[in-house]
GROMACS .gro file of C-alpha atoms in nm:
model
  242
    1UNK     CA    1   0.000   0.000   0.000
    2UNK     CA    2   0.114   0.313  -0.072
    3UNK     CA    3   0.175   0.588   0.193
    4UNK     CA    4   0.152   0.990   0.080
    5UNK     CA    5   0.090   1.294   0.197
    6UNK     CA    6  -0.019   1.646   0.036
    7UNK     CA    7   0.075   2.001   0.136
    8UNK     CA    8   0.160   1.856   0.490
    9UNK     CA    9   0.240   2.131   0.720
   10UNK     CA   10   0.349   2.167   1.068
   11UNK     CA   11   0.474   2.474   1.264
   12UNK     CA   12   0.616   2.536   1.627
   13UNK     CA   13   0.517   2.873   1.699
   14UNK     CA   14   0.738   3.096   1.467
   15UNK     CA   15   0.956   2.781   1.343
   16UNK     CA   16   0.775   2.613   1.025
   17UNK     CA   17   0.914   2.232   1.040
   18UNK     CA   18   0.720   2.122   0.764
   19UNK     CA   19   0.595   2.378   0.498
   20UNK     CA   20   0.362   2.229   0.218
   21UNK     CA   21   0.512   1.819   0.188
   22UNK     CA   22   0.401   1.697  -0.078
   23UNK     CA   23   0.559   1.304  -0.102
   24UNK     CA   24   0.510   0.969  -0.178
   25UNK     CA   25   0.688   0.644  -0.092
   26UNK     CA   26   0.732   0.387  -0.300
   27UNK     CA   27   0.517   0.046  -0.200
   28UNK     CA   28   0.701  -0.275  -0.164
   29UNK     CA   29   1.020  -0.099  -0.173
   30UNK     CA   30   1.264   0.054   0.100
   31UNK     CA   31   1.251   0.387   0.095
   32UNK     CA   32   1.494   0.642   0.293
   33UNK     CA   33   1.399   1.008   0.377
   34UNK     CA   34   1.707   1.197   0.431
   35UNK     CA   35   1.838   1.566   0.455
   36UNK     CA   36   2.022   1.849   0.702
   37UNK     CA   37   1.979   1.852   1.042
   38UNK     CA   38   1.639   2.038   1.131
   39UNK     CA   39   1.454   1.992   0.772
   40UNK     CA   40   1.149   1.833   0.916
   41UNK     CA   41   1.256   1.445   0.920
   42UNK     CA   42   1.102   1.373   1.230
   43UNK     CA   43   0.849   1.626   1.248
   44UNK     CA   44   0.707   1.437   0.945
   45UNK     CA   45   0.718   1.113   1.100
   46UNK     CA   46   0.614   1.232   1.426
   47UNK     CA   47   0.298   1.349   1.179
   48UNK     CA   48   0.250   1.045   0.942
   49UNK     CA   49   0.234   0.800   1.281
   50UNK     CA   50   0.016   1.029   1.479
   51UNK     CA   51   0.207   1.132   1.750
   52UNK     CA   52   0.142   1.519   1.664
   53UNK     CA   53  -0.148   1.635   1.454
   54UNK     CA   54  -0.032   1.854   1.141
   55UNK     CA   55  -0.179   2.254   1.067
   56UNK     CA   56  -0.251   2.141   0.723
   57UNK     CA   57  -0.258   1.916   0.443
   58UNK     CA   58  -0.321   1.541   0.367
   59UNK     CA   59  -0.171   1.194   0.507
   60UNK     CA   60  -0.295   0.872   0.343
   61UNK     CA   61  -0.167   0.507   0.359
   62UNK     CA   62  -0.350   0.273   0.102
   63UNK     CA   63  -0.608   0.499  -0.012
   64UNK     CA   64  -0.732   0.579   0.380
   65UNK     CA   65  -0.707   0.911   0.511
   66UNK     CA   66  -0.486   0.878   0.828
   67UNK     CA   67  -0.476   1.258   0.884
   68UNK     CA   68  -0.427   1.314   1.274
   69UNK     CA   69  -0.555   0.997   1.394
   70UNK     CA   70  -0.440   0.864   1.665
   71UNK     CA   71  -0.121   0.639   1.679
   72UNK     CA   72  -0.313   0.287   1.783
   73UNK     CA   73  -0.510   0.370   1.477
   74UNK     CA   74  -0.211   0.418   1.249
   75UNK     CA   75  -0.046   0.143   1.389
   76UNK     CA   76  -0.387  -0.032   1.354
   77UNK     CA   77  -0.397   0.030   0.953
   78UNK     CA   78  -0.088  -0.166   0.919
   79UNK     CA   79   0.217   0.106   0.975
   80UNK     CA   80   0.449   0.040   1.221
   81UNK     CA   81   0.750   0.287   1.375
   82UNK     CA   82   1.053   0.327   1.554
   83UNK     CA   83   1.183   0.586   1.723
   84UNK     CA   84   1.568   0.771   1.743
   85UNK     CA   85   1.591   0.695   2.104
   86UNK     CA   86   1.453   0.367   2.148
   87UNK     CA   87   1.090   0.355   2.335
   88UNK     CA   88   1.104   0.017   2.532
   89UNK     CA   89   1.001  -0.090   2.906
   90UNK     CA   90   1.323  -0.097   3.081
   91UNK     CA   91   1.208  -0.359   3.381
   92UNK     CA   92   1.019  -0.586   3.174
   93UNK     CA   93   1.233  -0.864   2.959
   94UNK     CA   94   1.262  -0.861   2.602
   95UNK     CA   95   0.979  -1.173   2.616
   96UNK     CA   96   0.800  -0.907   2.749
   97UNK     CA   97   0.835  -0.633   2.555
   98UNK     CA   98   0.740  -0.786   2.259
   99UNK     CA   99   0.469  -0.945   2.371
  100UNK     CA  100   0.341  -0.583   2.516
  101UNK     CA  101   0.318  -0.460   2.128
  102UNK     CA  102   0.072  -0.714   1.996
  103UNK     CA  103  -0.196  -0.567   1.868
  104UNK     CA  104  -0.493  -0.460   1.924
  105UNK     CA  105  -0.512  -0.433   2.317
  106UNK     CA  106  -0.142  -0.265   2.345
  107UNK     CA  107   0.028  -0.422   2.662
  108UNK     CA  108  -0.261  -0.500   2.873
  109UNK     CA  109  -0.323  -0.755   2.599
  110UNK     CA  110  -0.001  -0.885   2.509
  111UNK     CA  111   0.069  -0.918   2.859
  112UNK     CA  112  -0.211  -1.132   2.904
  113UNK     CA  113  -0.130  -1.352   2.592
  114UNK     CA  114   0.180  -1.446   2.729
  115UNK     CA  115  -0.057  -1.734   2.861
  116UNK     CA  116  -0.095  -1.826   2.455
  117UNK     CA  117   0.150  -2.048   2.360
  118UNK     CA  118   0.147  -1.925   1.991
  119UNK     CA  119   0.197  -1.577   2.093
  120UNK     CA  120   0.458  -1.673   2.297
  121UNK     CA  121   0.600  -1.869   2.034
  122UNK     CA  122   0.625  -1.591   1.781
  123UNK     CA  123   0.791  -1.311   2.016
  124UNK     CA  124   1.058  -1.595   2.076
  125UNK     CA  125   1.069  -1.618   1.682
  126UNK     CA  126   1.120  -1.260   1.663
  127UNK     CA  127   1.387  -1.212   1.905
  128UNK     CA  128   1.575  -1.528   1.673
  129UNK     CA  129   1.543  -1.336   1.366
  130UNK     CA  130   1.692  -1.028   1.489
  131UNK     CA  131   1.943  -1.187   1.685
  132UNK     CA  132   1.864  -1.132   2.047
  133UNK     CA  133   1.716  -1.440   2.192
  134UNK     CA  134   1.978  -1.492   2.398
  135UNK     CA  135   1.838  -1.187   2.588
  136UNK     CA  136   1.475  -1.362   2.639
  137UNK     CA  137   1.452  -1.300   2.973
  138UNK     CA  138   1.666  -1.019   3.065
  139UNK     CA  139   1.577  -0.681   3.123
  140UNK     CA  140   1.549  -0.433   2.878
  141UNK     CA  141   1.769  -0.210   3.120
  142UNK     CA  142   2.025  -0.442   3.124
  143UNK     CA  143   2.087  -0.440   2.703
  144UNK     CA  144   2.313  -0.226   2.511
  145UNK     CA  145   2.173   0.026   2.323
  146UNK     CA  146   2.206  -0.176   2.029
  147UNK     CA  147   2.025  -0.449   2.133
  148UNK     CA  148   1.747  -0.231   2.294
  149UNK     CA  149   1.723  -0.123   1.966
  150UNK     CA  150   1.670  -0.460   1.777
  151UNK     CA  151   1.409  -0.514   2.048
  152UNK     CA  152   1.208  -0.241   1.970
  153UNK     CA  153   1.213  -0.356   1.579
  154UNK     CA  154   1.074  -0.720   1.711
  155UNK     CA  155   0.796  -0.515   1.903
  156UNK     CA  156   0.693  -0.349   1.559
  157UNK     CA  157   0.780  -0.625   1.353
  158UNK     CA  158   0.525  -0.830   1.617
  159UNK     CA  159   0.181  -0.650   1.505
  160UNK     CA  160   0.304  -0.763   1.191
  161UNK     CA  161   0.305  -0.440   0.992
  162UNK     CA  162   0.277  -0.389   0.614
  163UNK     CA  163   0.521  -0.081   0.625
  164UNK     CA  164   0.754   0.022   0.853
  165UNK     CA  165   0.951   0.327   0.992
  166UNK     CA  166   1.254   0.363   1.100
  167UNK     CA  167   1.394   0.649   1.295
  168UNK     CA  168   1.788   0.631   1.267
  169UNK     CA  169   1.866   0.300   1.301
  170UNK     CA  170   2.247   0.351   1.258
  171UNK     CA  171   2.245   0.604   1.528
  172UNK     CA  172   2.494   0.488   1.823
  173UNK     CA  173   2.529   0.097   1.673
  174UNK     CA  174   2.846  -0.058   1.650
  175UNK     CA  175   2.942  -0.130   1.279
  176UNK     CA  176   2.875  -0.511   1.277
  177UNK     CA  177   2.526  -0.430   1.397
  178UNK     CA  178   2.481  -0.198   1.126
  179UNK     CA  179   2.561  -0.461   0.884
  180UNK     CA  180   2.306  -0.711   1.059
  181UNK     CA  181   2.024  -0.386   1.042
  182UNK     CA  182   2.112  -0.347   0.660
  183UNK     CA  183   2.075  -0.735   0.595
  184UNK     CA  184   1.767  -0.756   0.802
  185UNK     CA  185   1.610  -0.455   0.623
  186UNK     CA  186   1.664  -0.610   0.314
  187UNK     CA  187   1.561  -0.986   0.433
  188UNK     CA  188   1.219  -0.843   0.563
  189UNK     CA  189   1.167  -0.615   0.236
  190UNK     CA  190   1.234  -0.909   0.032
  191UNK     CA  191   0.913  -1.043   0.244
  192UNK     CA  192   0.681  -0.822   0.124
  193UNK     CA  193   0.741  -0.525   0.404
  194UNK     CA  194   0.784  -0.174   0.281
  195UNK     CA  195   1.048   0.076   0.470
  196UNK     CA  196   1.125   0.435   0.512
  197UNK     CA  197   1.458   0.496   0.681
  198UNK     CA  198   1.550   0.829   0.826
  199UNK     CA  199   1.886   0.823   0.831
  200UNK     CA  200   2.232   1.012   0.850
  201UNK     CA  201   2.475   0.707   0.766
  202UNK     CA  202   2.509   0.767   0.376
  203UNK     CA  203   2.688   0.457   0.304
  204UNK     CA  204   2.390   0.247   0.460
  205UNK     CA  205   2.109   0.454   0.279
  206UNK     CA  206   2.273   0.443  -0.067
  207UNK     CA  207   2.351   0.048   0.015
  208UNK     CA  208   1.985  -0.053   0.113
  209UNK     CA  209   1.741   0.206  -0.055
  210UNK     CA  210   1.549   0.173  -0.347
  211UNK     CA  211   1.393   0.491  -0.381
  212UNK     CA  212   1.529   0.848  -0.159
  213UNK     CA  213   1.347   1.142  -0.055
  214UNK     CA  214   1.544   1.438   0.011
  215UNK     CA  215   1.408   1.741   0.247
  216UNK     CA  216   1.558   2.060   0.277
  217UNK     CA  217   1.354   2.318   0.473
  218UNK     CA  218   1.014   2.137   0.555
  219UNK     CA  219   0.978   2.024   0.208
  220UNK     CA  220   1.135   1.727  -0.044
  221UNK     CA  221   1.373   1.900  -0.290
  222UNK     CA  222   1.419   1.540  -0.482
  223UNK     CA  223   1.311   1.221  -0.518
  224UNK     CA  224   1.460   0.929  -0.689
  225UNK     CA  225   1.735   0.639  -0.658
  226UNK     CA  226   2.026   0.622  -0.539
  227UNK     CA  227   2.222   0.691  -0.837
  228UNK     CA  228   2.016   0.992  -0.921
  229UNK     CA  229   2.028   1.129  -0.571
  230UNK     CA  230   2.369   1.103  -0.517
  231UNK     CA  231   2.436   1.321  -0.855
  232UNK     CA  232   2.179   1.609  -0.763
  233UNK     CA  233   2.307   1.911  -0.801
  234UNK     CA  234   2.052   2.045  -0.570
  235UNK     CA  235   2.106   1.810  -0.274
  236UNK     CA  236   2.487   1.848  -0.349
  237UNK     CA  237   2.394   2.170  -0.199
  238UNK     CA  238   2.158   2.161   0.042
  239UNK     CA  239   2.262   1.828   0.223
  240UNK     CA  240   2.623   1.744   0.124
  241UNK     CA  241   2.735   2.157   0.158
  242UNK     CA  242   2.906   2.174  -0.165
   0.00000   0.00000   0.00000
């Protein structure tokens, strides 16, 4: 399904974060928003997954208007998020976390469905695929940030999303976990998932992404692949400073 929005706009008092965003991802693919420090990255996550409500303009994910509805409900129509500092429960175990994101119900529910074997099952299956099941029952609080990291991705990947965002998931990662997030990107695209990456880490955007949106000011300045992107005179200049 595709996710867009039109003339998306979101100010903070005097400061215009997002001014007019007019974008659209491409399905089935993985997709990286990238640009400058303070061009509206997060803002226009932060307005796609409902976690602020934008002044103006249009957000829709498969042909359903998501415009400021609440986050269970976005999460609900299938699009899943991370966040740049991770979001987990530091005294529960990573069992436990994931469990607490099955939807619907939130962590009253997936708390009480770690009585369901199947359930149970498939957060241990999670924490396999992404590495960390060695870490089943140890506190979130007592992982490294990288790990706390791959846990939150299990908790998304656990209401079984059709697309998913990620907030910097290169940021503060040693390099051989930043090879395992590349591969498992690309693993769970290859599934069917579709991604958009906010990210700073050039060499893992232009290795993983299929399709780049660049934002300069509160608005995209280009769109395109890798190749293209990387030769744009006008992100040459607005991201890259030369």
């Amino acid at each position: 399904m595709t996710l867009t929005t039109s003339g998306l706009r979101k100010a903070f008092g005097g400061v215009v974060a997002l001014d007019g965003a007019d974008v659209e991802f491409v399905p089935g693919k993985v997709n990286a928003l990238i640009g400058p420090n303070g061009s509206g990255k997060t803002t226009f996550f932060n307005c796609v997954t409902g976690m602020i409500k934008p002044d103006a303009g249009r957000i829709t994910y498969g042909g359903k208007d998501l415009t400021g509805r609440a986050p269970h409900v976005v999460a609900r129509a299938g699009v899943g998020r991370t966040f740049q500092l991770c979001r987990v429960f530091p005294r529960m175990t990573a069992v436990e976390n994931v469990l607490a994101a099955v939807r619907p119900g939130g962590l009253v529910h997936g708390l009480r469905s770690a009585h369901r074997r199947a359930e149970i099952e498939r957060a241990h299956g999670w924490l396999t695929r992404l590495g960390i099941e060695h870490l089943a029952g140890a506190e979130a609080r007592n992982m490294s940030w990288g790990q706390q990291k791959l846990l939150e991705l299990a908790g998304v990947l656990m209401a079984e999303p059709n697309t998913i965002l990620l907030d910097e998931p290169a940021g503060g990662v040693n390099p051989a976990l930043l090879d395992r997030i590349g591969t498992l990107v690309r693993d769970l695209n290859a599934e069917g998932r579709t991604f958009v990456i906010v990210e700073h880490n050039m060499d893992l955007v232009m290795s993983i992404s299929d399709h780049i949106v660049v934002f300069d000011r509160g608005r995209p300045i280009a769109a395109g692949p890798p190749a293209e992107i990387r030769a744009d005179e006008r992100v040459l200049g607005a991201y890259l400073g030369v």
